Short mmCIF file of C-alpha atoms and ligand atoms in Angstrom, two decimals:
data_model
loop_
_atom_site.label_atom_id
_atom_site.label_comp_id
_atom_site.label_asym_id
_atom_site.label_seq_id
_atom_site.Cartn_x
_atom_site.Cartn_y
_atom_site.Cartn_z
CA MET A 1 -115.07 65.14 -130.60
CA ARG A 2 -115.72 65.05 -126.89
CA GLY A 3 -114.72 68.68 -126.05
CA THR A 4 -115.06 70.94 -123.06
CA LYS A 5 -118.17 71.48 -121.01
CA ASP A 6 -120.48 74.30 -122.07
CA SER A 7 -121.95 75.06 -118.66
CA HIS A 8 -124.49 77.71 -119.71
CA ARG A 9 -126.37 75.02 -121.58
CA ASN A 10 -126.19 72.48 -118.79
CA THR A 11 -129.63 71.04 -118.26
CA GLY A 12 -128.82 69.27 -115.02
CA ILE A 13 -129.86 65.93 -116.55
CA ASP A 14 -127.01 63.44 -116.32
CA MET A 15 -128.10 61.48 -119.39
CA ILE A 16 -128.21 61.93 -123.14
CA GLN A 17 -131.47 63.63 -124.10
CA VAL A 18 -132.93 62.97 -127.53
CA PHE A 19 -135.64 65.07 -129.14
CA GLY A 20 -137.19 63.10 -131.97
CA ASP A 21 -140.24 61.79 -133.77
CA THR A 22 -140.17 58.00 -133.89
CA ARG A 23 -141.96 58.02 -137.27
CA SER A 24 -138.88 59.71 -138.78
CA GLY A 25 -136.06 57.60 -140.19
CA ASN A 26 -133.57 60.36 -139.35
CA CYS A 27 -134.64 60.03 -135.72
CA LEU A 28 -134.73 56.23 -135.80
CA LYS A 29 -131.06 56.18 -136.89
CA VAL A 30 -130.17 57.87 -133.62
CA LYS A 31 -132.46 55.70 -131.51
CA TRP A 32 -131.20 52.47 -133.07
CA LEU A 33 -127.54 53.49 -132.60
CA LEU A 34 -128.00 54.48 -128.94
CA ASP A 35 -129.93 51.27 -128.26
CA HIS A 36 -127.30 49.20 -130.07
CA LEU A 37 -124.46 50.80 -128.12
CA GLY A 38 -126.40 50.45 -124.86
CA LEU A 39 -126.24 54.19 -124.18
CA PRO A 40 -129.03 55.22 -121.80
CA HIS A 41 -131.01 58.18 -123.03
CA ALA A 42 -134.20 60.10 -122.33
CA TRP A 43 -136.43 60.46 -125.39
CA THR A 44 -138.69 63.47 -125.85
CA GLN A 45 -141.23 62.79 -128.58
CA LEU A 46 -142.03 65.79 -130.81
CA ASP A 47 -144.63 65.72 -133.58
CA VAL A 48 -143.05 67.28 -136.67
CA THR A 49 -146.45 67.64 -138.36
CA ARG A 50 -147.75 69.81 -135.52
CA GLY A 51 -144.94 72.36 -135.53
CA GLU A 52 -143.50 71.06 -132.28
CA THR A 53 -139.94 71.61 -133.57
CA ARG A 54 -140.70 75.28 -134.21
CA THR A 55 -141.45 76.43 -130.67
CA ALA A 56 -139.22 79.13 -129.14
CA ARG A 57 -138.00 76.63 -126.54
CA PHE A 58 -136.93 74.08 -129.15
CA LEU A 59 -135.47 76.69 -131.52
CA ALA A 60 -133.22 77.82 -128.66
CA LEU A 61 -131.70 74.33 -128.73
CA ASN A 62 -131.74 73.87 -132.50
CA PRO A 63 -132.22 77.02 -134.57
CA ALA A 64 -132.80 74.80 -137.62
CA GLY A 65 -136.06 73.66 -136.00
CA GLN A 66 -135.54 70.00 -136.84
CA VAL A 67 -135.25 66.67 -135.12
CA PRO A 68 -133.28 64.64 -134.30
CA LEU A 69 -131.46 66.73 -131.74
CA VAL A 70 -129.43 65.36 -128.88
CA VAL A 71 -128.33 67.22 -125.79
CA LEU A 72 -125.25 65.66 -124.26
CA PRO A 73 -125.11 65.12 -120.49
CA ASP A 74 -122.96 68.28 -120.17
CA GLY A 75 -125.64 70.32 -121.93
CA ARG A 76 -124.12 70.67 -125.40
CA PRO A 77 -126.66 70.25 -128.23
CA LEU A 78 -125.94 68.40 -131.47
CA ALA A 79 -128.19 68.29 -134.55
CA GLN A 80 -128.08 66.53 -137.95
CA SER A 81 -128.72 62.80 -137.73
CA ASN A 82 -125.48 61.79 -139.42
CA ALA A 83 -123.36 64.13 -137.27
CA ILE A 84 -125.00 62.53 -134.24
CA LEU A 85 -124.22 59.05 -135.58
CA LEU A 86 -120.56 59.99 -136.07
CA HIS A 87 -120.32 61.45 -132.59
CA PHE A 88 -121.55 58.31 -130.85
CA ALA A 89 -119.89 55.84 -133.23
CA ALA A 90 -116.45 57.42 -132.68
CA GLY A 91 -114.20 54.94 -130.92
CA THR A 92 -116.50 51.95 -131.61
CA ALA A 93 -116.25 49.22 -134.24
CA LEU A 94 -118.96 51.04 -136.22
CA LEU A 95 -116.49 53.71 -137.36
CA PRO A 96 -113.32 52.28 -138.92
CA ASN A 97 -109.96 53.74 -137.81
CA ASP A 98 -108.48 53.40 -141.29
CA ALA A 99 -108.65 56.84 -142.96
CA TYR A 100 -109.84 55.50 -146.32
CA GLU A 101 -112.55 53.29 -144.81
CA GLN A 102 -113.66 56.16 -142.57
CA ALA A 103 -113.95 58.39 -145.64
CA LYS A 104 -115.98 55.66 -147.39
CA VAL A 105 -118.37 55.74 -144.43
CA LEU A 106 -118.69 59.52 -144.91
CA GLU A 107 -119.23 58.97 -148.63
CA TRP A 108 -122.38 56.95 -147.86
CA LEU A 109 -123.52 59.41 -145.18
CA PHE A 110 -123.28 62.42 -147.53
CA TRP A 111 -124.86 60.43 -150.35
CA GLU A 112 -127.75 59.40 -148.12
CA GLN A 113 -128.60 63.02 -147.34
CA TYR A 114 -128.32 64.23 -150.93
CA SER A 115 -129.45 61.31 -153.11
CA HIS A 116 -131.51 58.91 -150.97
CA GLU A 117 -133.38 60.70 -148.16
CA PRO A 118 -134.69 63.58 -150.33
CA TYR A 119 -136.56 61.05 -152.50
CA VAL A 120 -137.14 57.82 -150.55
CA ALA A 121 -138.00 59.58 -147.27
CA VAL A 122 -139.80 62.52 -148.80
CA ARG A 123 -142.14 60.31 -150.89
CA ARG A 124 -142.95 58.34 -147.72
CA PHE A 125 -143.58 61.62 -145.87
CA HIS A 126 -145.97 62.85 -148.54
CA LYS A 127 -147.88 59.55 -148.73
CA LEU A 128 -147.89 58.51 -145.09
CA TYR A 129 -147.83 61.72 -143.06
CA LEU A 130 -149.64 64.03 -145.45
CA GLY A 131 -151.90 61.35 -147.00
CA ARG A 132 -151.38 62.60 -150.56
CA PRO A 133 -152.64 60.31 -153.34
CA ASP A 134 -150.01 58.95 -155.75
CA ALA A 135 -151.35 61.10 -158.58
CA ASP A 136 -150.43 64.23 -156.62
CA LEU A 137 -146.84 63.16 -155.90
CA ASP A 138 -143.90 64.54 -157.85
CA PRO A 139 -142.90 61.66 -160.21
CA LYS A 140 -139.23 62.54 -159.61
CA LEU A 141 -139.54 61.20 -156.05
CA LEU A 142 -140.25 57.68 -157.30
CA GLU A 143 -137.77 57.87 -160.16
CA ARG A 144 -134.85 59.20 -158.11
CA GLY A 145 -135.73 57.09 -155.08
CA ASN A 146 -135.56 54.00 -157.26
CA GLN A 147 -132.23 55.21 -158.67
CA ALA A 148 -130.90 55.46 -155.11
CA LEU A 149 -132.13 51.95 -154.27
CA ALA A 150 -130.59 50.67 -157.50
CA ARG A 151 -127.26 52.20 -156.49
CA MET A 152 -127.43 50.30 -153.20
CA GLU A 153 -128.53 47.14 -155.02
CA GLU A 154 -125.48 47.29 -157.28
CA HIS A 155 -123.13 47.64 -154.32
CA LEU A 156 -124.83 45.04 -152.11
CA ARG A 157 -124.84 42.40 -154.85
CA GLY A 158 -121.10 42.11 -154.27
CA SER A 159 -120.79 42.95 -150.60
CA ALA A 160 -122.62 42.11 -147.38
CA TRP A 161 -122.05 45.58 -145.90
CA LEU A 162 -121.70 49.10 -147.29
CA VAL A 163 -118.08 49.61 -146.21
CA GLY A 164 -115.49 46.88 -145.71
CA ASN A 165 -116.49 43.47 -144.45
CA GLN A 166 -118.34 44.40 -141.28
CA PRO A 167 -121.26 46.64 -140.35
CA THR A 168 -120.52 50.32 -139.87
CA VAL A 169 -122.48 53.41 -139.10
CA ALA A 170 -123.02 53.73 -142.88
CA ASP A 171 -125.30 50.67 -142.68
CA LEU A 172 -127.12 52.14 -139.70
CA CYS A 173 -127.53 55.46 -141.52
CA LEU A 174 -129.16 53.88 -144.58
CA LEU A 175 -131.21 51.29 -142.71
CA PRO A 176 -134.32 53.15 -141.46
CA TYR A 177 -135.50 54.86 -144.64
CA THR A 178 -134.56 51.86 -146.78
CA LYS A 179 -136.41 49.48 -144.44
CA LEU A 180 -139.45 51.79 -144.50
CA ALA A 181 -139.27 52.52 -148.25
CA HIS A 182 -142.32 50.34 -148.96
CA GLU A 183 -144.40 52.90 -147.01
CA GLY A 184 -143.39 55.40 -149.67
CA GLY A 185 -144.56 53.10 -152.48
CA PHE A 186 -141.17 51.57 -153.30
CA VAL A 187 -141.26 47.83 -154.06
CA PRO A 188 -138.82 45.74 -151.98
CA ASP A 189 -138.84 42.86 -154.50
CA ASP A 190 -137.37 45.21 -157.12
CA HIS A 191 -134.12 45.31 -155.10
CA PRO A 192 -133.49 41.81 -153.70
CA ALA A 193 -129.91 42.42 -152.51
CA VAL A 194 -131.11 45.51 -150.66
CA GLN A 195 -133.93 43.47 -149.14
CA ALA A 196 -131.43 40.82 -147.96
CA TRP A 197 -129.19 43.57 -146.51
CA VAL A 198 -132.17 45.12 -144.67
CA ALA A 199 -132.82 41.73 -143.05
CA ARG A 200 -129.12 41.22 -142.26
CA ALA A 201 -128.61 44.72 -140.85
CA SER A 202 -131.86 44.58 -138.86
CA THR A 203 -130.68 41.37 -137.20
CA ARG A 204 -127.18 42.73 -136.60
CA PHE A 205 -128.48 45.95 -135.02
CA GLY A 206 -131.31 44.24 -133.13
CA VAL A 207 -134.00 46.14 -134.96
CA GLY A 208 -137.37 44.45 -135.31
CA ALA A 209 -139.92 44.67 -138.07
CA ALA A 210 -140.83 48.30 -138.75
N1 GSH B 1 -130.60 66.68 -142.47
C1 GSH B 1 -131.36 66.61 -141.25
C2 GSH B 1 -132.84 66.50 -141.59
C3 GSH B 1 -133.71 66.64 -140.38
C4 GSH B 1 -135.16 66.70 -140.76
O1 GSH B 1 -135.56 66.90 -141.93
N2 GSH B 1 -135.99 66.52 -139.75
C5 GSH B 1 -137.42 66.55 -139.97
C6 GSH B 1 -138.00 65.22 -139.50
S1 GSH B 1 -137.35 63.88 -140.48
C7 GSH B 1 -138.01 67.66 -139.14
O2 GSH B 1 -137.62 67.88 -138.01
N3 GSH B 1 -138.99 68.37 -139.71
C8 GSH B 1 -139.69 69.38 -138.99
C9 GSH B 1 -139.52 70.74 -139.58
O3 GSH B 1 -138.68 70.94 -140.47
O4 GSH B 1 -140.24 71.62 -139.10
C10 GSH B 1 -130.92 65.39 -140.41
O5 GSH B 1 -130.39 64.45 -140.99
O6 GSH B 1 -131.07 65.41 -139.18
#
């Protein structure tokens, strides 16, 4: 994963640079992982609601126009929160060496982007960022978000962590938007095992109340 230097993109900054919006769970995943691993980084705050990810300067770094984006010390950019998590978790205890367990981590990461974030995070975005009243929200967001939380509840009733018997980057991936789900109108008491996991994972990763 740690390939050759791409000198034309070298920014001259000898530190990981992160472009993110700290209100975004996708960005918090990256922040919490870098903090947990003790990796120094420079954070550039962009406001996603003001089009700050759509400037020519930012699009040159990430043509998708989204945060989070990291620029490695050698100047190479990397987008997609879960790709960023995998990059920095490689070689640490947060990414199992065992091929099956590693694939189980990926299973949760892909699931998060397809079945959790599009509902749990998007309902929060519409309520919190855009200030839309509940009556104007697509009912599918609540229904499918609750289905995603129920899927986690089922798993966490029998297991302290999402993969194996210790925390992995799968837990870190699911933590921010699940911890913030109440801001999207989801009820923590409806999913007690998830609530207990949020507390456990927050302690393990040194993440305070959000
Ligand atoms: N799948 C991407 C999603 C990134 C994403 O949706 N970022 C949002 C903030 S959470 C964003 O930058 N929105 C601004 C825009 O699309 O203009 C990831 O996991 O990084």
